[in-house]
Coordinates of C-alpha atoms and ligand atoms in Angstrom, one line a residue:
M1 CA 38.7 -55.2 -21.5
P2 CA 39.3 -53.3 -24.8
L3 CA 37.7 -49.8 -25.3
D4 CA 34.1 -50.0 -26.4
I5 CA 34.5 -47.8 -29.4
S6 CA 30.9 -48.1 -30.6
L7 CA 29.7 -46.7 -27.2
I8 CA 32.1 -43.8 -27.5
Q9 CA 31.0 -43.1 -31.1
R10 CA 27.3 -43.1 -29.9
L11 CA 28.2 -40.6 -27.2
R12 CA 30.3 -38.4 -29.6
P13 CA 28.5 -39.0 -33.0
Y14 CA 30.4 -36.2 -34.8
Q15 CA 33.9 -37.1 -33.6
R16 CA 36.2 -39.0 -36.0
L17 CA 37.7 -41.9 -34.1
H18 CA 40.6 -44.0 -35.2
Y19 CA 41.2 -47.0 -32.9
S20 CA 43.9 -49.7 -32.8
P21 CA 44.2 -52.3 -30.1
T22 CA 48.0 -51.9 -30.2
I23 CA 50.0 -49.1 -31.7
D24 CA 53.5 -47.7 -31.4
S25 CA 52.3 -44.3 -30.4
T26 CA 49.0 -42.5 -31.0
M27 CA 51.1 -39.4 -31.7
N28 CA 52.6 -41.0 -34.9
E29 CA 49.3 -42.1 -36.2
A30 CA 47.7 -38.7 -35.5
A31 CA 50.6 -37.0 -37.2
R32 CA 50.2 -39.2 -40.3
L33 CA 46.5 -38.5 -40.4
A34 CA 47.0 -34.7 -40.0
S35 CA 49.5 -34.7 -42.8
S36 CA 47.0 -36.3 -45.1
G37 CA 44.4 -33.7 -44.2
A38 CA 42.5 -35.1 -41.2
P39 CA 40.0 -32.5 -39.9
H40 CA 40.1 -30.7 -36.5
G41 CA 38.9 -33.1 -33.8
T42 CA 40.2 -36.3 -35.3
V43 CA 41.0 -38.6 -32.4
V44 CA 43.5 -41.6 -32.4
L45 CA 43.0 -44.1 -29.6
A46 CA 44.7 -47.3 -28.5
D47 CA 44.4 -49.8 -25.8
E48 CA 48.2 -50.2 -25.7
Q49 CA 51.2 -48.3 -26.9
T50 CA 54.5 -50.1 -27.5
S51 CA 56.5 -46.8 -27.8
G52 CA 54.5 -44.2 -25.9
V53 CA 56.3 -40.9 -25.8
G54 CA 56.3 -38.2 -23.1
R55 CA 57.8 -34.7 -23.0
L56 CA 61.5 -34.1 -23.4
G57 CA 62.0 -37.5 -25.2
R58 CA 60.9 -39.5 -22.2
S59 CA 58.8 -42.6 -22.6
W60 CA 55.1 -43.0 -21.4
I61 CA 54.4 -46.4 -20.0
S62 CA 51.2 -47.6 -21.8
E63 CA 50.1 -50.9 -20.3
R64 CA 47.2 -52.7 -22.2
D65 CA 43.6 -51.9 -21.3
V66 CA 44.2 -49.9 -18.1
G67 CA 45.2 -46.5 -19.3
L68 CA 43.7 -43.9 -21.7
Y69 CA 46.1 -43.2 -24.6
C70 CA 44.7 -40.6 -27.0
S71 CA 45.9 -38.0 -29.5
I72 CA 43.7 -35.3 -31.0
V73 CA 44.4 -33.4 -34.3
L74 CA 43.7 -29.7 -33.5
R75 CA 43.4 -27.1 -36.2
L76 CA 43.1 -23.9 -34.1
R77 CA 43.6 -20.3 -35.0
V78 CA 46.4 -19.7 -32.5
R79 CA 49.9 -18.3 -33.0
A80 CA 52.8 -20.9 -32.9
E81 CA 54.2 -19.1 -29.8
E82 CA 51.0 -19.9 -28.0
L83 CA 51.6 -23.7 -28.2
P84 CA 52.4 -23.8 -24.5
V85 CA 49.0 -22.3 -23.8
V86 CA 47.4 -25.1 -25.7
T87 CA 49.2 -27.5 -23.3
L88 CA 47.7 -25.6 -20.3
A89 CA 44.2 -25.7 -21.8
L90 CA 44.4 -29.5 -22.3
G91 CA 45.7 -29.9 -18.7
L92 CA 42.6 -28.0 -17.6
A93 CA 40.4 -30.2 -19.8
T94 CA 42.0 -33.3 -18.3
V95 CA 41.4 -32.1 -14.7
D96 CA 37.7 -31.3 -15.6
A97 CA 37.2 -34.7 -17.1
I98 CA 38.7 -36.6 -14.1
Q99 CA 36.7 -34.5 -11.7
T100 CA 33.4 -35.1 -13.7
S101 CA 33.9 -38.8 -14.2
S102 CA 35.5 -39.9 -11.0
D103 CA 34.7 -37.0 -8.5
T104 CA 38.5 -36.7 -7.9
A105 CA 40.2 -33.4 -7.5
C106 CA 43.6 -32.9 -9.3
D107 CA 46.4 -30.4 -9.2
L108 CA 48.2 -29.0 -12.2
R109 CA 52.0 -28.6 -12.3
W110 CA 53.3 -26.4 -15.1
P111 CA 53.6 -27.2 -17.9
N112 CA 51.9 -30.6 -18.3
D113 CA 51.6 -32.7 -15.2
V114 CA 48.2 -33.6 -13.7
L115 CA 48.7 -34.7 -10.1
I116 CA 46.8 -36.3 -7.3
H117 CA 48.5 -35.9 -3.9
E118 CA 51.7 -34.9 -5.7
R119 CA 51.7 -38.1 -7.8
K120 CA 51.3 -38.0 -11.6
V121 CA 48.0 -39.3 -12.9
A122 CA 48.1 -37.8 -16.4
G123 CA 50.4 -36.0 -18.8
I124 CA 49.9 -33.8 -21.9
L125 CA 52.1 -33.5 -25.0
A126 CA 51.4 -30.9 -27.6
Q127 CA 53.4 -30.9 -30.9
L128 CA 53.2 -28.5 -33.8
L129 CA 52.9 -30.1 -37.2
E130 CA 52.6 -28.1 -40.4
G131 CA 50.0 -25.7 -39.0
S132 CA 48.1 -28.3 -37.0
I133 CA 48.7 -29.3 -33.4
I134 CA 48.9 -33.0 -32.3
A135 CA 47.6 -33.1 -28.7
G136 CA 48.5 -36.3 -26.8
I137 CA 46.9 -37.1 -23.5
G138 CA 47.8 -40.1 -21.3
I139 CA 45.8 -40.9 -18.2
N140 CA 46.5 -43.6 -15.7
V141 CA 43.1 -45.1 -15.1
N142 CA 42.8 -48.6 -13.8
Q143 CA 46.4 -49.6 -13.0
T144 CA 46.7 -51.5 -9.8
A145 CA 50.4 -50.7 -9.4
M146 CA 52.8 -48.1 -10.9
P147 CA 56.5 -48.6 -11.5
E148 CA 58.7 -47.3 -8.7
H149 CA 61.6 -44.9 -9.2
L150 CA 60.0 -42.6 -11.8
R151 CA 61.2 -39.0 -11.9
T152 CA 57.8 -38.1 -10.6
P153 CA 56.0 -40.8 -8.6
A154 CA 53.0 -42.0 -10.5
T155 CA 49.5 -43.0 -9.5
S156 CA 46.2 -44.1 -11.2
L157 CA 42.6 -43.2 -10.6
R158 CA 42.0 -46.7 -9.3
L159 CA 44.8 -46.5 -6.8
E160 CA 43.6 -43.2 -5.6
T161 CA 39.9 -44.0 -5.3
G162 CA 39.9 -47.8 -4.8
R163 CA 37.4 -48.1 -7.7
V164 CA 37.5 -49.3 -11.3
H165 CA 36.7 -46.4 -13.7
S166 CA 35.1 -46.5 -17.1
R167 CA 37.7 -45.4 -19.7
E168 CA 34.8 -44.7 -22.1
T169 CA 33.1 -42.2 -19.8
L170 CA 36.4 -40.6 -19.0
L171 CA 37.3 -40.2 -22.7
T172 CA 33.9 -38.8 -23.5
N173 CA 34.2 -36.2 -20.8
L174 CA 37.8 -35.5 -21.9
L175 CA 36.8 -34.9 -25.5
E176 CA 33.9 -32.6 -24.3
S177 CA 36.2 -30.6 -22.0
A178 CA 38.9 -30.4 -24.6
E179 CA 36.5 -29.0 -27.1
A180 CA 35.1 -26.5 -24.6
L181 CA 38.6 -25.2 -23.5
C182 CA 39.8 -24.9 -27.1
S183 CA 36.8 -22.8 -27.8
V184 CA 37.6 -20.6 -24.8
L185 CA 41.2 -20.2 -26.1
T186 CA 40.1 -19.2 -29.6
A187 CA 37.2 -17.0 -28.5
E188 CA 38.6 -15.3 -25.5
G189 CA 42.3 -15.6 -26.0
A190 CA 45.3 -17.0 -24.0
Q191 CA 44.7 -14.8 -21.0
S192 CA 41.4 -16.7 -20.1
I193 CA 43.3 -20.0 -20.1
I194 CA 46.2 -18.7 -18.2
R195 CA 43.9 -17.2 -15.5
A196 CA 42.0 -20.5 -15.2
F197 CA 45.3 -22.5 -15.0
C198 CA 46.6 -20.2 -12.2
E199 CA 43.4 -20.7 -10.3
A200 CA 43.5 -24.5 -10.7
S201 CA 47.3 -25.0 -10.0
T202 CA 49.0 -24.8 -6.6
Y203 CA 52.3 -24.4 -8.5
A204 CA 51.5 -21.3 -10.5
V205 CA 51.8 -18.6 -7.9
D206 CA 53.7 -18.3 -4.6
R207 CA 55.1 -21.8 -4.6
R208 CA 58.8 -22.6 -3.8
I209 CA 60.2 -24.7 -6.7
I210 CA 63.4 -26.1 -8.1
I211 CA 64.0 -26.0 -11.9
E212 CA 65.0 -29.6 -12.8
D213 CA 67.6 -28.7 -15.4
T214 CA 69.5 -26.1 -13.6
G215 CA 68.7 -26.7 -9.9
Q216 CA 67.9 -23.0 -9.6
K217 CA 65.4 -22.2 -6.9
G218 CA 62.8 -19.6 -6.3
I219 CA 59.1 -18.7 -5.9
T220 CA 56.6 -18.8 -8.7
E221 CA 55.0 -15.6 -9.8
G222 CA 52.4 -16.7 -12.4
I223 CA 52.5 -17.4 -16.1
D224 CA 53.2 -15.0 -18.9
E225 CA 51.2 -14.3 -22.0
N226 CA 52.9 -17.1 -24.0
G227 CA 52.3 -19.7 -21.2
Y228 CA 55.9 -19.6 -19.8
L229 CA 56.3 -19.9 -16.0
L230 CA 57.6 -16.9 -14.1
M231 CA 59.8 -17.5 -11.1
R232 CA 61.4 -15.0 -8.7
A233 CA 64.8 -16.7 -8.3
D234 CA 66.6 -16.6 -4.9
N235 CA 69.0 -14.0 -6.4
G236 CA 66.1 -11.6 -7.0
R237 CA 65.9 -12.0 -10.7
L238 CA 62.6 -12.7 -12.5
E239 CA 63.2 -15.9 -14.6
R240 CA 61.0 -16.8 -17.5
I241 CA 61.0 -20.6 -17.8
A242 CA 60.2 -21.9 -21.3
T243 CA 61.1 -25.5 -21.2
G244 CA 62.0 -28.4 -18.9
G245 CA 60.3 -29.3 -15.7
I246 CA 59.9 -28.1 -12.1
R247 CA 59.8 -29.8 -8.7
P248 CA 58.6 -28.6 -5.3
D249 CA 61.4 -27.4 -3.0
H250 CA 60.7 -29.9 -0.3
L251 CA 63.8 -29.1 1.6
F252 CA 62.7 -25.6 2.0
A253 CA 59.2 -26.7 3.2
Q254 CA 60.8 -28.8 5.9
A255 CA 63.2 -26.1 7.1
Ligands
BTN301 C1 54.2 -36.3 -20.4 O1 53.7 -36.1 -19.3 O2 55.4 -36.3 -20.6 C2 53.3 -36.4 -21.6 C3 52.7 -37.7 -21.7 C4 51.8 -37.9 -22.9 C5 51.4 -39.3 -23.1 C6 50.4 -39.5 -24.2 S1 49.6 -41.1 -24.2 C7 48.9 -40.7 -25.7 C8 49.9 -40.0 -26.6 N1 50.7 -40.9 -27.2 C9 52.0 -40.9 -26.8 O3 52.9 -41.6 -27.2 N2 52.1 -39.9 -25.9 C10 50.8 -39.2 -25.6

């Protein structure tokens, strides 16, 4: 079933919602709206994306009516260097929303993966655009199967819980948590978000990982003030990881 936009609008009366049944990517529409002056909190929603985008130029599979595909225009007083912290804040908001609406606990893997049992259930994409931030959030909600052979195995809330979930309730909780965490970021600063992320993520501290791009291995030592991951590499050097992705070092865990 398509999203019930009038229900969402009743639950979030002050939120500006732009809905399309099908769109190329909500990121494009949100960028277009932001360029023409759309205010903070403008939300773009779709039931299906034909060219959903993920981080690092990857695609985001966006099957009709079963996932949540949303982009939010954010006009926050944060420094451009703090964009990664915005991604962390939105990851926390997504975990909160999933917990509240489906009573399901998630893990966070720096920088943008929301995981259940090591499978990806949601992803965050934050892009800077002329002083605004376009925050894209994709959540796998009611899919009954996920494609095999993805870089990170994927799952959905339905696959994890055996129940169908209301996308309207999830979205309403997501918009509420995103607003709350953006307020924490602007009122208390990046350190509050980084602290909360480190508490919520099993990957942030003391976890053996591999850096995807380089194959370098080490143990995580937290997140720096700009939201970059710190890793004590096996050669003893402290590495600051700004881009790319990480994986658990399973081989080490089995040794
Ligand atoms: C990632 O994990 O790589 C980020 C995925 C972000 C996907 C969302 S779905 C809504 C918005 N529109 C897009 O095309 N991408 C983001």
